[in-house]
Coordinates of C-alpha atoms and ligand atoms in Angstrom, one line a residue:
X28 CA -4.5 -2.1 -21.5
X29 CA -5.3 -0.8 -24.9
X30 CA -4.3 -2.1 -28.3
X31 CA -1.1 -0.2 -28.1
X32 CA 0.7 -2.6 -25.8
X33 CA 0.1 -5.4 -28.2
X34 CA 0.7 -3.8 -31.6
X35 CA 4.0 -2.0 -30.9
X36 CA 7.2 -3.9 -30.8
X37 CA 8.6 -1.5 -28.3
X38 CA 11.9 -3.1 -27.1
X39 CA 13.2 -3.7 -30.7
X40 CA 12.6 -0.1 -31.7
X41 CA 13.8 1.6 -28.5
X42 CA 17.4 2.3 -27.8
X43 CA 18.7 -0.3 -25.4
X44 CA 20.7 2.0 -23.2
X45 CA 21.8 0.6 -19.9
X46 CA 20.2 2.7 -17.2
X47 CA 19.9 2.5 -13.4
X48 CA 17.1 3.5 -11.0
X49 CA 16.8 3.4 -7.2
X50 CA 14.0 2.9 -4.8
X51 CA 13.3 1.8 -1.3
X52 CA 13.4 -2.0 -0.8
X53 CA 10.2 -3.4 0.7
X54 CA 10.5 -7.1 0.0
X55 CA 14.0 -8.6 -0.5
X56 CA 15.1 -10.7 -3.4
X57 CA 16.4 -10.5 -7.0
X58 CA 14.3 -10.8 -10.1
X59 CA 15.5 -11.0 -13.7
X60 CA 12.8 -10.6 -16.4
X61 CA 11.3 -8.3 -18.9
X62 CA 9.2 -5.4 -17.8
X63 CA 5.4 -5.1 -17.9
X64 CA 4.4 -1.5 -17.5
X65 CA 0.9 -1.2 -16.2
X66 CA -0.8 1.4 -18.4
X67 CA -3.9 2.5 -16.7
X68 CA -5.5 4.1 -19.7
X69 CA -7.0 1.9 -22.4
X70 CA -7.0 4.0 -25.6
X71 CA -9.3 1.7 -27.5
X72 CA -12.0 2.2 -24.9
X73 CA -11.6 5.9 -24.9
X74 CA -11.7 5.9 -28.7
X75 CA -15.1 4.2 -28.7
X76 CA -16.4 5.9 -25.6
X77 CA -16.9 9.5 -27.0
X78 CA -19.8 12.0 -26.5
X79 CA -20.7 15.4 -27.9
X80 CA -19.9 18.4 -25.8
X81 CA -21.5 21.8 -25.8
X82 CA -19.3 23.6 -23.4
X83 CA -16.0 23.6 -25.3
X84 CA -14.3 26.1 -22.9
X85 CA -15.0 23.7 -20.1
X86 CA -13.1 20.9 -22.1
X87 CA -10.2 23.3 -22.6
X88 CA -10.2 24.0 -18.9
X89 CA -10.1 20.3 -18.1
X90 CA -7.1 20.0 -20.4
X91 CA -5.3 23.0 -18.8
X92 CA -5.8 21.5 -15.3
X93 CA -4.5 18.1 -16.4
X94 CA -1.5 19.8 -18.0
X95 CA -0.7 21.6 -14.8
X96 CA -1.1 18.5 -12.7
X97 CA 1.2 16.6 -15.0
X98 CA 3.8 19.4 -14.8
X99 CA 3.7 19.3 -11.0
X100 CA 4.2 15.5 -11.0
X101 CA 7.1 15.6 -13.5
X102 CA 8.8 18.4 -11.6
X103 CA 8.6 16.4 -8.4
X104 CA 10.0 13.3 -10.2
X105 CA 12.8 15.5 -11.5
X106 CA 13.7 16.7 -8.0
X107 CA 13.6 13.2 -6.6
X108 CA 15.8 11.9 -9.4
X109 CA 18.3 14.5 -8.5
X110 CA 18.5 13.0 -5.0
X111 CA 18.3 9.3 -5.8
X112 CA 19.4 8.3 -9.3
X113 CA 22.0 8.5 -11.9
X114 CA 22.3 8.3 -15.7
X115 CA 20.1 10.0 -18.2
X116 CA 16.8 9.7 -16.2
X117 CA 16.6 13.4 -15.5
X118 CA 17.1 14.2 -19.2
X119 CA 14.1 12.1 -20.1
X120 CA 11.9 13.8 -17.5
X121 CA 13.1 17.1 -18.8
X122 CA 12.0 16.2 -22.3
X123 CA 8.6 15.2 -21.0
X124 CA 8.3 18.6 -19.2
X125 CA 9.2 20.3 -22.5
X126 CA 6.6 18.3 -24.3
X127 CA 4.0 19.6 -21.9
X128 CA 4.8 23.1 -23.1
X129 CA 5.1 22.2 -26.8
X130 CA 2.6 24.7 -28.2
X131 CA 2.3 23.0 -31.6
X132 CA 1.3 19.6 -30.1
X133 CA -1.2 21.2 -27.8
X134 CA -2.6 23.3 -30.6
X135 CA -3.3 20.2 -32.6
X136 CA -5.3 18.8 -29.6
X137 CA -7.2 22.1 -29.4
X138 CA -8.0 22.1 -33.2
X139 CA -9.1 18.5 -33.0
X140 CA -11.4 19.4 -30.1
X141 CA -12.9 22.3 -32.0
X142 CA -13.5 20.3 -35.1
X143 CA -15.0 17.2 -33.6
X144 CA -16.6 18.8 -30.5
X145 CA -16.2 15.5 -28.6
X146 CA -15.0 15.0 -25.0
X147 CA -11.4 15.9 -24.3
X148 CA -10.4 12.4 -23.1
X149 CA -11.5 11.0 -26.5
X150 CA -9.7 13.8 -28.3
X151 CA -6.4 13.1 -26.5
X152 CA -6.7 9.3 -27.1
X153 CA -7.3 10.0 -30.8
X154 CA -4.3 12.3 -30.9
X155 CA -2.0 9.7 -29.4
X156 CA -3.1 7.3 -32.2
X157 CA -2.5 10.0 -34.9
X158 CA 1.0 10.6 -33.5
X159 CA 1.7 6.9 -33.3
X160 CA 0.9 6.5 -37.0
X161 CA 2.9 9.6 -37.9
X162 CA 6.0 8.6 -36.0
X163 CA 5.8 4.9 -37.0
X164 CA 6.2 5.9 -40.7
X165 CA 9.4 7.9 -40.0
X166 CA 12.7 6.5 -41.4
X167 CA 14.9 8.0 -38.8
X168 CA 15.1 5.7 -35.9
X169 CA 16.1 8.5 -33.4
X170 CA 13.1 10.6 -34.5
X171 CA 10.8 7.5 -34.3
X172 CA 11.9 6.8 -30.8
X173 CA 10.8 10.2 -29.7
X174 CA 7.2 8.9 -29.9
X175 CA 7.8 7.0 -26.6
X176 CA 8.4 10.3 -24.8
X177 CA 5.3 11.8 -26.3
X178 CA 3.3 8.7 -25.5
X179 CA 4.4 8.7 -21.9
X180 CA 3.6 12.4 -21.6
X181 CA 0.2 12.0 -23.1
X182 CA -0.6 9.0 -21.0
X183 CA 0.1 11.0 -18.0
X184 CA -2.2 13.8 -19.2
X185 CA -4.9 11.2 -19.8
X186 CA -4.5 9.7 -16.3
X187 CA -4.8 13.1 -14.8
X188 CA -7.8 14.0 -17.0
X189 CA -9.5 10.8 -15.9
X190 CA -8.3 11.2 -12.3
X191 CA -7.0 7.6 -12.5
X192 CA -4.5 6.8 -9.9
X193 CA -5.2 3.2 -9.4
X194 CA -6.2 0.3 -11.6
X195 CA -9.7 -0.9 -11.7
X196 CA -9.3 -4.3 -13.4
X197 CA -7.1 -7.3 -13.5
X198 CA -4.3 -6.2 -15.9
X199 CA -2.6 -9.5 -16.1
X200 CA -5.1 -11.7 -17.8
X201 CA -3.1 -11.9 -21.0
X202 CA 0.4 -12.4 -19.5
X203 CA 2.0 -15.6 -20.5
X204 CA 5.6 -15.2 -19.4
X205 CA 7.3 -14.1 -16.2
X206 CA 7.5 -10.3 -15.8
X207 CA 8.6 -7.6 -13.5
X208 CA 5.6 -5.5 -12.9
X209 CA 6.0 -1.7 -13.0
X210 CA 3.3 0.8 -11.9
X211 CA 3.2 4.4 -11.2
X212 CA 1.2 3.9 -8.1
X213 CA -0.5 0.9 -6.5
X214 CA -3.2 0.9 -4.0
X215 CA -3.8 -2.0 -1.7
X216 CA -7.0 -2.7 -3.7
X217 CA -4.8 -2.9 -6.9
X218 CA -2.5 -5.4 -5.3
X219 CA -5.3 -7.6 -4.2
X220 CA -6.3 -7.8 -7.9
X221 CA -2.9 -8.9 -9.2
X222 CA -2.2 -12.4 -10.2
X223 CA 1.2 -13.2 -8.7
X224 CA 1.8 -16.4 -10.6
X225 CA 3.6 -14.5 -13.4
X226 CA 5.0 -11.6 -11.4
X227 CA 8.6 -12.1 -10.3
X228 CA 9.3 -8.6 -9.2
X229 CA 7.5 -5.3 -8.5
X230 CA 8.6 -1.7 -8.9
X231 CA 6.4 1.1 -7.8
X232 CA 7.3 4.6 -8.7
X233 CA 5.3 6.5 -6.0
X234 CA 4.8 5.6 -2.3
X235 CA 6.9 4.7 0.7
X236 CA 7.9 1.7 2.7
X237 CA 5.4 2.6 5.3
X238 CA 2.4 2.7 3.0
X239 CA -0.4 0.1 3.1
X240 CA 0.7 -1.1 -0.4
X241 CA 4.3 -1.7 0.9
X242 CA 2.9 -3.7 3.9
X243 CA 1.0 -6.0 1.5
X244 CA 4.0 -6.5 -0.8
X245 CA 6.1 -7.5 2.2
X246 CA 3.7 -10.3 3.0
X247 CA 3.4 -11.5 -0.6
X248 CA 7.2 -12.0 -0.6
X249 CA 8.0 -11.1 -4.2
X250 CA 11.1 -8.9 -4.6
X251 CA 9.7 -5.4 -4.6
X252 CA 10.8 -1.8 -4.3
X253 CA 8.7 1.4 -3.9
X254 CA 9.4 5.1 -4.3
X255 CA 11.5 4.7 -7.4
X256 CA 11.3 8.1 -9.2
X257 CA 10.9 7.8 -12.9
X258 CA 10.3 4.1 -13.0
X259 CA 6.9 4.3 -14.8
X260 CA 8.2 6.9 -17.3
X261 CA 11.6 5.4 -18.1
X262 CA 10.8 1.7 -18.2
X263 CA 8.7 0.3 -21.0
X264 CA 6.9 -2.9 -21.5
X265 CA 9.5 -5.4 -22.8
X266 CA 12.6 -3.7 -21.4
X267 CA 15.0 -6.2 -20.0
X268 CA 15.5 -5.6 -16.2
X269 CA 17.4 -6.8 -13.2
X270 CA 15.7 -5.9 -9.9
X271 CA 17.9 -6.1 -6.9
X272 CA 15.4 -5.6 -4.1
X273 CA 18.1 -5.9 -1.4
X274 CA 19.8 -2.7 -2.4
X275 CA 16.8 -1.1 -4.1
X276 CA 18.5 -1.0 -7.5
X277 CA 17.0 -1.5 -10.9
X278 CA 19.2 -2.1 -14.0
X279 CA 17.5 -1.3 -17.3
X280 CA 19.0 -3.2 -20.3
X281 CA 21.7 -4.7 -18.1
X282 CA 25.0 -5.7 -19.9
X283 CA 26.6 -9.1 -19.9
X284 CA 28.7 -8.3 -16.9
X285 CA 25.7 -7.3 -14.9
X286 CA 23.9 -10.5 -15.8
X287 CA 26.9 -12.6 -14.7
X288 CA 27.1 -10.8 -11.4
X289 CA 23.4 -11.2 -10.6
X290 CA 23.2 -14.8 -11.8
X291 CA 26.0 -15.5 -9.3
X292 CA 24.4 -13.5 -6.6
X293 CA 21.1 -15.2 -7.1
X294 CA 22.7 -18.6 -7.0
X295 CA 24.2 -17.8 -3.6
X296 CA 20.9 -16.8 -2.1
X297 CA 19.1 -19.3 0.0
X298 CA 16.4 -20.7 -2.2
X299 CA 12.8 -19.9 -1.3
X300 CA 13.0 -20.5 2.5
X301 CA 10.4 -23.0 3.5
X302 CA 8.2 -22.3 6.5
X303 CA 9.8 -23.5 9.7
X304 CA 8.4 -26.6 11.2
X305 CA 5.4 -25.6 13.3
X306 CA 6.5 -25.3 16.9
X307 CA 4.3 -24.8 20.0
X308 CA 4.6 -21.1 20.8
X309 CA 6.9 -20.8 23.8
X310 CA 6.0 -18.1 26.3
X311 CA 8.4 -15.2 26.0
X312 CA 10.0 -13.6 29.0
X313 CA 12.7 -10.9 29.3
X314 CA 15.9 -12.1 30.9
X315 CA 14.5 -11.0 34.3
X316 CA 11.2 -12.6 33.8
X317 CA 8.8 -10.0 32.5
X318 CA 6.2 -11.6 30.2
X319 CA 5.8 -10.3 26.6
X320 CA 3.4 -11.8 24.1
X321 CA 4.4 -12.1 20.5
X322 CA 1.5 -12.2 18.0
X323 CA 1.2 -11.9 14.2
X324 CA -0.3 -9.4 11.8
X325 CA -2.1 -11.3 9.1
X326 CA -4.7 -10.8 6.4
X327 CA -5.2 -14.2 4.8
X328 CA -5.4 -17.9 5.5
X329 CA -1.9 -18.3 4.0
X330 CA -0.5 -15.8 6.5
X331 CA -2.3 -17.6 9.3
X332 CA -0.3 -20.7 8.5
X333 CA 2.9 -18.7 8.6
X334 CA 1.9 -17.1 11.9
X335 CA 1.3 -20.6 13.4
X336 CA 4.6 -21.9 11.9
X337 CA 6.6 -19.1 13.3
X338 CA 5.2 -19.7 16.8
X339 CA 2.9 -16.7 17.1
X340 CA 0.9 -16.8 20.4
X341 CA -2.2 -15.5 18.5
X342 CA -3.2 -13.1 15.8
X343 CA -2.7 -9.5 17.1
X344 CA -4.2 -7.9 14.0
X345 CA -6.3 -9.5 11.3
X346 CA -6.8 -6.8 8.6
X347 CA -10.2 -7.7 7.3
X348 CA -10.3 -5.1 4.6
X349 CA -7.6 -6.9 2.7
X350 CA -9.9 -10.0 2.7
X351 CA -12.7 -7.8 1.3
X352 CA -10.4 -6.3 -1.3
X353 CA -9.4 -9.7 -2.7
X354 CA -13.1 -10.4 -3.5
X355 CA -15.1 -9.0 -6.5
X356 CA -18.4 -8.9 -4.6
X357 CA -19.3 -8.4 -1.0
X358 CA -18.7 -11.8 0.7
X359 CA -22.0 -13.3 2.1
X360 CA -22.1 -13.4 5.9
X361 CA -21.7 -17.2 6.1
X362 CA -18.7 -17.1 3.8
X363 CA -17.0 -14.4 5.8
X364 CA -17.7 -16.3 9.0
X365 CA -16.1 -19.4 7.5
X366 CA -13.0 -17.3 6.7
X367 CA -12.6 -16.3 10.4
X368 CA -13.3 -19.9 11.5
X369 CA -10.5 -21.3 9.2
X370 CA -8.1 -18.8 10.6
X371 CA -8.9 -19.6 14.2
X372 CA -8.7 -23.3 13.3
X373 CA -5.2 -22.8 11.8
X374 CA -4.2 -20.8 14.8
X375 CA -5.3 -23.8 16.9
X376 CA -7.8 -21.8 18.9
X377 CA -5.2 -19.2 20.0
X378 CA -6.8 -15.7 20.3
X379 CA -7.5 -13.9 17.0
X380 CA -8.0 -10.1 17.1
X381 CA -10.2 -9.2 14.2
X382 CA -10.0 -5.6 13.2
X383 CA -13.3 -4.2 11.8
X384 CA -13.0 -3.1 8.2
X385 CA -10.6 -0.2 7.9
X386 CA -12.0 1.0 4.6
X387 CA -11.7 4.5 3.0
X388 CA -8.6 6.5 2.0
X389 CA -6.6 4.1 -0.2
X390 CA -8.6 0.9 0.7
X391 CA -11.6 0.9 -1.6
X392 CA -13.0 -2.5 -2.6
X393 CA -14.5 -2.2 -6.1
X394 CA -18.0 -3.4 -5.0
X395 CA -18.6 -0.7 -2.4
X396 CA -19.4 3.0 -2.8
X397 CA -17.0 5.7 -1.5
X398 CA -17.2 9.4 -1.0
X399 CA -15.4 11.9 -3.1
X400 CA -13.1 13.5 -0.6
X401 CA -10.7 16.4 -0.6
X402 CA -8.4 14.7 1.8
X403 CA -9.2 11.0 2.1
X404 CA -6.5 10.2 4.7
X405 CA -8.3 12.7 7.0
X406 CA -11.7 11.6 5.9
X407 CA -14.3 8.9 6.1
X408 CA -12.1 6.0 7.1
X409 CA -12.4 3.0 9.5
X410 CA -15.4 3.2 11.9
X411 CA -16.4 6.5 10.3
X412 CA -17.1 4.7 7.1
X413 CA -18.8 1.8 8.9
X414 CA -21.1 4.0 10.9
X415 CA -22.2 5.7 7.7
X416 CA -22.9 2.3 6.2
X417 CA -24.9 0.5 8.9
X418 CA -26.1 -2.4 6.8
X419 CA -22.5 -3.3 5.9
X420 CA -21.4 -2.9 9.5
X421 CA -24.3 -5.2 10.8
X422 CA -23.4 -7.9 8.3
X423 CA -19.7 -7.7 9.0
X424 CA -20.3 -7.9 12.7
X425 CA -22.7 -10.8 12.2
X426 CA -19.9 -12.8 10.7
X427 CA -17.4 -11.9 13.4
X428 CA -19.7 -12.4 16.3
X429 CA -20.9 -15.6 14.7
X430 CA -17.3 -16.8 14.8
X431 CA -17.0 -15.8 18.5
X432 CA -19.2 -18.8 19.4
X433 CA -16.5 -21.3 18.7
X434 CA -13.3 -19.3 18.7
X435 CA -11.3 -17.0 20.9
X436 CA -12.1 -13.7 19.1
X437 CA -11.2 -10.1 20.0
X438 CA -12.6 -7.2 18.1
X439 CA -10.5 -4.1 17.3
X440 CA -12.1 -0.8 16.1
X441 CA -10.0 1.1 13.6
X442 CA -9.6 4.8 13.2
X443 CA -11.2 5.8 16.5
X444 CA -10.8 9.5 17.3
X445 CA -13.5 10.2 19.8
X446 CA -15.2 8.2 22.6
X447 CA -18.4 8.6 20.5
X448 CA -16.9 6.6 17.7
X449 CA -16.5 3.8 20.2
X450 CA -19.9 4.1 21.8
X451 CA -21.8 4.2 18.5
X452 CA -19.9 1.2 17.2
X453 CA -20.6 -0.7 20.5
X454 CA -24.3 -0.1 20.1
X455 CA -24.2 -2.0 16.8
X456 CA -22.0 -4.7 18.4
X457 CA -24.5 -5.3 21.2
X458 CA -27.4 -5.3 18.8
X459 CA -25.8 -8.0 16.7
X460 CA -24.8 -10.0 19.8
X461 CA -28.5 -10.2 20.7
X462 CA -29.4 -11.4 17.2
X463 CA -26.6 -14.0 17.3
X464 CA -27.4 -15.0 20.8
X465 CA -23.9 -14.3 22.1
X466 CA -23.5 -12.8 25.5
X467 CA -21.8 -9.4 25.3
X468 CA -19.8 -10.4 28.4
X469 CA -18.0 -12.9 26.2
X470 CA -16.8 -10.1 23.9
X471 CA -13.3 -8.7 24.2
X472 CA -13.4 -5.3 22.5
X473 CA -10.4 -2.9 22.0
X474 CA -9.5 0.1 19.9
X475 CA -6.6 0.9 17.6
X476 CA -4.7 3.9 19.0
X477 CA -3.6 5.5 15.8
X478 CA -5.0 9.0 16.0
X479 CA -3.4 11.5 18.5
X480 CA -6.8 12.6 19.9
X481 CA -7.4 9.1 21.1
X482 CA -3.8 8.6 22.3
X483 CA -4.1 11.7 24.5
X484 CA -7.5 10.7 26.0
X485 CA -7.1 7.0 26.8
X486 CA -9.0 7.2 30.1
X487 CA -12.2 8.2 28.3
X488 CA -12.1 4.9 26.4
X489 CA -11.0 2.4 29.1
X490 CA -14.4 1.9 30.8
X491 CA -15.7 0.3 27.6
X492 CA -12.8 -1.7 26.3
X493 CA -10.4 -4.4 27.5
X494 CA -7.3 -3.6 25.5
X495 CA -5.6 -1.1 23.1
X496 CA -3.5 -1.8 20.1
X497 CA -1.1 1.0 19.1
X498 CA -1.0 1.5 15.3
X499 CA 2.4 3.2 15.0
X500 CA 2.1 3.5 11.2
X501 CA -0.9 5.8 11.3
X502 CA 0.0 7.3 14.7
X503 CA 3.2 8.6 13.2
X504 CA 1.5 9.9 10.1
X505 CA -1.0 11.9 12.1
X506 CA 1.3 13.0 14.9
X507 CA 3.9 14.4 12.5
X508 CA 1.4 15.4 9.8
X509 CA 3.5 13.5 7.2
X510 CA 1.9 11.1 4.8
X511 CA 2.9 7.5 5.3
X512 CA 2.6 7.1 1.5
X513 CA 5.2 9.7 0.6
X514 CA 8.7 8.4 0.5
X515 CA 10.0 12.0 0.6
X516 CA 8.5 12.5 4.1
X517 CA 9.7 9.4 5.9
X518 CA 12.3 11.4 7.8
X519 CA 9.3 12.8 9.8
X520 CA 7.6 9.5 10.5
X521 CA 10.5 7.9 12.5
X522 CA 9.2 5.8 15.3
X523 CA 12.5 6.4 17.1
X524 CA 11.8 10.1 17.6
X525 CA 11.6 10.9 21.3
X526 CA 8.1 12.5 21.0
X527 CA 6.8 9.2 19.5
X528 CA 8.4 7.0 22.1
X529 CA 7.2 9.3 24.9
X530 CA 3.6 9.1 23.6
X531 CA 3.8 5.3 23.5
X532 CA 5.2 5.2 27.0
X533 CA 2.3 7.4 28.2
X534 CA -0.3 5.2 26.5
X535 CA 1.2 2.1 28.1
X536 CA 1.4 3.7 31.5
X537 CA -2.3 4.8 31.4
X538 CA -3.3 1.3 30.2
X539 CA -1.3 -0.4 33.0
X540 CA -2.9 1.9 35.6
X541 CA -6.3 0.9 34.4
X542 CA -5.4 -2.8 34.1
X543 CA -5.8 -2.8 30.3
X544 CA -3.6 -4.9 28.0
X545 CA -1.5 -2.8 25.6
X546 CA -0.1 -4.0 22.3
X547 CA 1.8 -2.4 19.4
X548 CA 0.8 -3.7 15.9
X549 CA 2.4 -1.2 13.6
X550 CA 5.3 -2.1 11.3
X551 CA 7.9 -0.9 13.8
X552 CA 7.1 -3.9 16.1
X553 CA 8.8 -6.1 13.5
X554 CA 12.1 -4.4 14.1
X555 CA 14.0 -6.2 16.9
X556 CA 15.7 -3.1 18.2
X557 CA 12.6 -0.9 18.2
X558 CA 10.6 -3.9 19.7
X559 CA 12.9 -3.8 22.8
X560 CA 12.2 0.0 23.1
X561 CA 8.5 -0.8 23.1
X562 CA 9.0 -3.3 25.9
X563 CA 10.9 -0.6 27.8
X564 CA 7.9 1.7 27.3
X565 CA 5.8 -0.9 29.2
X566 CA 4.0 -2.5 26.2
X567 CA 3.2 -6.1 27.0
X568 CA 2.3 -7.5 23.6
X569 CA 3.8 -7.0 20.1
X570 CA 2.1 -8.0 16.8
X571 CA 4.2 -8.2 13.7
X572 CA 4.9 -9.8 10.4
X573 CA 5.1 -13.6 11.1
X574 CA 8.6 -14.0 9.8
X575 CA 9.9 -11.4 12.2
X576 CA 8.9 -13.3 15.3
X577 CA 12.1 -15.3 15.7
X578 CA 14.4 -12.3 15.6
X579 CA 12.2 -10.2 17.9
X580 CA 11.9 -13.1 20.3
X581 CA 15.7 -13.5 20.4
X582 CA 16.3 -9.7 20.9
X583 CA 13.8 -9.5 23.8
X584 CA 14.8 -12.7 25.6
X585 CA 18.4 -11.5 25.7
X586 CA 17.6 -8.3 27.6
X587 CA 16.3 -7.7 31.1
X588 CA 13.4 -5.3 31.5
X589 CA 15.8 -2.9 33.2
X590 CA 18.0 -3.0 30.2
X591 CA 15.1 -2.2 27.9
X592 CA 14.3 0.8 30.1
X593 CA 17.9 1.9 30.0
X594 CA 17.9 1.6 26.2
X595 CA 14.7 3.6 26.1
X596 CA 16.2 6.4 28.3
X597 CA 19.1 6.7 25.9
X598 CA 16.8 6.8 22.9
X599 CA 14.7 9.5 24.5
X600 CA 17.8 11.7 24.7
X601 CA 18.5 11.4 21.0
X602 CA 16.8 13.2 18.2
Ligands
LIG11 C1 -1.1 1.1 11.9 O1 -1.7 2.1 11.5 O2 0.0 1.1 12.5 C2 -1.7 -0.2 11.6 C3 -1.2 -1.3 12.2 O3 -2.7 -0.3 10.8 P1 -2.6 -0.1 9.2 O4 -1.2 -0.2 8.8 O5 -3.4 -1.3 8.6 O6 -3.2 1.2 9.0
LIG12 MG1 -3.7 2.1 10.8

């Protein structure tokens, strides 16, 4: 964050108008605190970091492109506000859109560029400072407050100039009081960098409840909403907020009545529910005796404890990339091995399915290099990335296979599209087995089924694997060609759609015919109703958020397998 955040007393100068925003709840709870808006662009750094440019038209071009990108983003927010929100939010976005077309302001930037011949990012940062000084000296409070719109708009232009869409450093080092954290967009790697001691709530403007970021927020258990159009433009650092992450409502500058209502509501909520007393996992059967395993999706030692406490029969999905993203350097092999050992130890030697690093797209640890890609979600992700980085893959496998010696470990390959992806990765696995002196017969290898090409060619994979794990989050994204990150497209990604259920049924049938275990580890397995449909499809194991295990257990134990099939038949008729 630049000097700005510290020097301006924003809340006292801004109009304290009560406003309301809406988003999708991802982690329930109520938070009452002042806002901390994560500003990705540090002006002071840009002011120092300038360089002479020869190609002035090129700098103009960069500015034009950033303006156009900003326009598109604001128009999208405007449309979304129309659907979701109330109050004067749309007016503010409209003002920002007008500012993007304000010829006099833009001419000032152009003149500044022509006179100093320095890079355009520096020019814009300088112009924000000039405007800040100009507006700060105005007597008229209404006019003075216009600076906030200008600042928001120019920050957006800067972010687009710098292609910043995620944070690259820990933004909370200087925070001393509790805050509700607001960001335009958060990537899983950003979340891994946050210090949650001071964050009582999280509001993210872009994204959907199916995104990786949302998945992480759920497990962190801080009240959070995502897909809240306008949040990062309308809320400013220091604004007083109430976040109701049950209904997905944010109140900006709540009045006394609001505060009373929410204080009461908060008092009535069960206080931080402690983990249940660890119970030995009981085997789950449907009412007519069909066995279904319930396992947990985890990414940390803390979640392993939760999984054990909620009676998980094992870890069905350990997302290793989140462990990597919480580090600031590549973990040494022995340290990584120790991480797997501690998880297996907490799980009391129950099976742990370790997924190889699913890096790429939005999961980019700061200490690794990534490719510039046109379309990262369709790019170098999962095993594609690992196979292009053989040294990383060898070291990663060395830690996992090292852990196999003393623990019941399974290995899952992420983002497998072709049998070749599997075969090439297996070559590495066998090589490391030799080095580590582990018999490859001991290994239990499976693949994520999350790309339609794999889902429709299961039999090509079966000779080399012992299980499959269906990743419904990605499978839906790629089946319906609808980004899981985009809250406006969630209508497409419904797991309940007959085409999706039919595909899962088909995978389960093929797996059964070839005597392979089949599990679902996507977010949908945490939903008790959908979980019973998966059982009806023939899935024999479900892996989910640990806290969902009791409800899913209850729902499945109450139904016979025949009932789940009947329910599935009904669902297949609906659209
Ligand atoms: C999935 O895609 O369904 C899955 C479980 O993996 P992730 O959410 O980590 O992509
Ligand atoms: Mg996936």
